[in-house]
mmCIF file of C-alpha atoms in Angstrom:
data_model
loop_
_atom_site.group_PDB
_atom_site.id
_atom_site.type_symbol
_atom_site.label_atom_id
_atom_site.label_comp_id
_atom_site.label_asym_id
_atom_site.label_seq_id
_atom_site.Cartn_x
_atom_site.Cartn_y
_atom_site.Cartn_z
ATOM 1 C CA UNK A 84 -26.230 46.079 -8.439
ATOM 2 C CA UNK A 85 -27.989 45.421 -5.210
ATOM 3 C CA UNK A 86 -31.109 43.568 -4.815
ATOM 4 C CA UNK A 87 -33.926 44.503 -2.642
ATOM 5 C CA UNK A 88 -35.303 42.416 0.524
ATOM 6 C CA UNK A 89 -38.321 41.192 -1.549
ATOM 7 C CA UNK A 90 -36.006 39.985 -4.347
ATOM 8 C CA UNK A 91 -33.589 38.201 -1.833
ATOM 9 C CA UNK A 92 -36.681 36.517 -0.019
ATOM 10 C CA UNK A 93 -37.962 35.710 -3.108
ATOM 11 C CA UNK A 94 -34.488 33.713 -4.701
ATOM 12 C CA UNK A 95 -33.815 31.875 -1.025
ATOM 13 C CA UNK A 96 -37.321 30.564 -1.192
ATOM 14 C CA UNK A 97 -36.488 29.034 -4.164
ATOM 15 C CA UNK A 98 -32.997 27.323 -3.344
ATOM 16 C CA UNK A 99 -33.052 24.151 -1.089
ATOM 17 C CA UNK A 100 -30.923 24.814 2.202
ATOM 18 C CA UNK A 101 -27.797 22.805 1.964
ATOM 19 C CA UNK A 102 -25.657 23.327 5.239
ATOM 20 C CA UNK A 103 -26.362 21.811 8.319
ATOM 21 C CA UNK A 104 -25.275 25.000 11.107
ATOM 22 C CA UNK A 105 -25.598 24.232 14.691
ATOM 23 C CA UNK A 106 -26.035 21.481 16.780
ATOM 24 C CA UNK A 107 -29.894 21.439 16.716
ATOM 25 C CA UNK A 108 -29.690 20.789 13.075
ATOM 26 C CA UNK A 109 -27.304 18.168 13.407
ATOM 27 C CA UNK A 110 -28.910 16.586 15.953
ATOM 28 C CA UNK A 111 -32.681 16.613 14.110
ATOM 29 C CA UNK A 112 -30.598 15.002 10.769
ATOM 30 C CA UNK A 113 -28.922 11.998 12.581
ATOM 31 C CA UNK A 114 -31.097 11.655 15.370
ATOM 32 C CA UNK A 115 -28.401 11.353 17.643
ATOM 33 C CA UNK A 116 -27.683 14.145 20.781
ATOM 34 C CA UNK A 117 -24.555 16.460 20.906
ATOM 35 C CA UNK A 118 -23.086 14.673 23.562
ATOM 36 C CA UNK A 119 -23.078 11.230 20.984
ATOM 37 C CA UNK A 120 -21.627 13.005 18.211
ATOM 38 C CA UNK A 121 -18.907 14.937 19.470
ATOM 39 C CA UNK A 122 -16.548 12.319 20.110
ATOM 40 C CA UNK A 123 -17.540 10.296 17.077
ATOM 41 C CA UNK A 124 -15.935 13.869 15.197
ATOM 42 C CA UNK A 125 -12.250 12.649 16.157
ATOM 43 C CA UNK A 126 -12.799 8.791 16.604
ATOM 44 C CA UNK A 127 -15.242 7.938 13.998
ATOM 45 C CA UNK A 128 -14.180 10.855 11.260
ATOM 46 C CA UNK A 129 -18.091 12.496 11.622
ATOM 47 C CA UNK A 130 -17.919 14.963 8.898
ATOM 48 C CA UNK A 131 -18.801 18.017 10.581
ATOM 49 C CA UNK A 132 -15.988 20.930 10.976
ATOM 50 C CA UNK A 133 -15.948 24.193 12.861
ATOM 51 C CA UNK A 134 -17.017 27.738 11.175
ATOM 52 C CA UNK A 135 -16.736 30.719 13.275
ATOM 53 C CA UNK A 136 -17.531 28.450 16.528
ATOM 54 C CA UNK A 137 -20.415 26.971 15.130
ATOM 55 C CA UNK A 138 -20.444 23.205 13.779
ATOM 56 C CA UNK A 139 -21.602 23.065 10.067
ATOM 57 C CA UNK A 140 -21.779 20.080 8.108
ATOM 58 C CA UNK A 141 -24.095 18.891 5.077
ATOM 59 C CA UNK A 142 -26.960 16.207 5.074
ATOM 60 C CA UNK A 143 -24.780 14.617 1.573
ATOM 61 C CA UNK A 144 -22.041 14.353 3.328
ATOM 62 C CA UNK A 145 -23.945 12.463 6.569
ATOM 63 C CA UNK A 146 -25.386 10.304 4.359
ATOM 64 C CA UNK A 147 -22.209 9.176 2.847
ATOM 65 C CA UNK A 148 -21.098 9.024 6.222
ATOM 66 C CA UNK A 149 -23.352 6.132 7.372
ATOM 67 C CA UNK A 150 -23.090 4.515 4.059
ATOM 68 C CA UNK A 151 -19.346 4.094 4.698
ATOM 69 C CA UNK A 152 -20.249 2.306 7.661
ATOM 70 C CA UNK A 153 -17.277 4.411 9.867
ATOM 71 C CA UNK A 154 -19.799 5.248 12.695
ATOM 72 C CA UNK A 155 -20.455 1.844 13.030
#
């Protein structure tokens, strides 16, 4: 069964985003530019991983991140 546009709209309204997509996301959630958080991807194990070119990562997994103290 396929639901309509005003039925999607409606249920993605309700559900809190999750995934962080992009850059400009990533940037707003840690404050920190693109050209900071790159490198910290291989030498400080950032959690954020590739999908189909774009980076993608959660706010969870961010905070756990900085909790563990590894980008410190």
């Amino acid at each position: 069964m396929y639901e309509t546009t005003a039925t999607h709209d409606a249920r993605e309204a309700r559900l809190p985003r999750v995934w962080l997509v992009g850059w400009e996301e990533i940037e707003q959630a840690t404050g920190m530019t693109r050209k900071v958080l790159k490198p910290l991807i291989t030498e400080a194990a950032l959690p954020v991983r590739y999908i189909g070119g774009r980076p993608v990562t959660t706010a969870t997994q961010l905070e756990r991140w900085v909790a563990a103290g590894v980008g410190v």
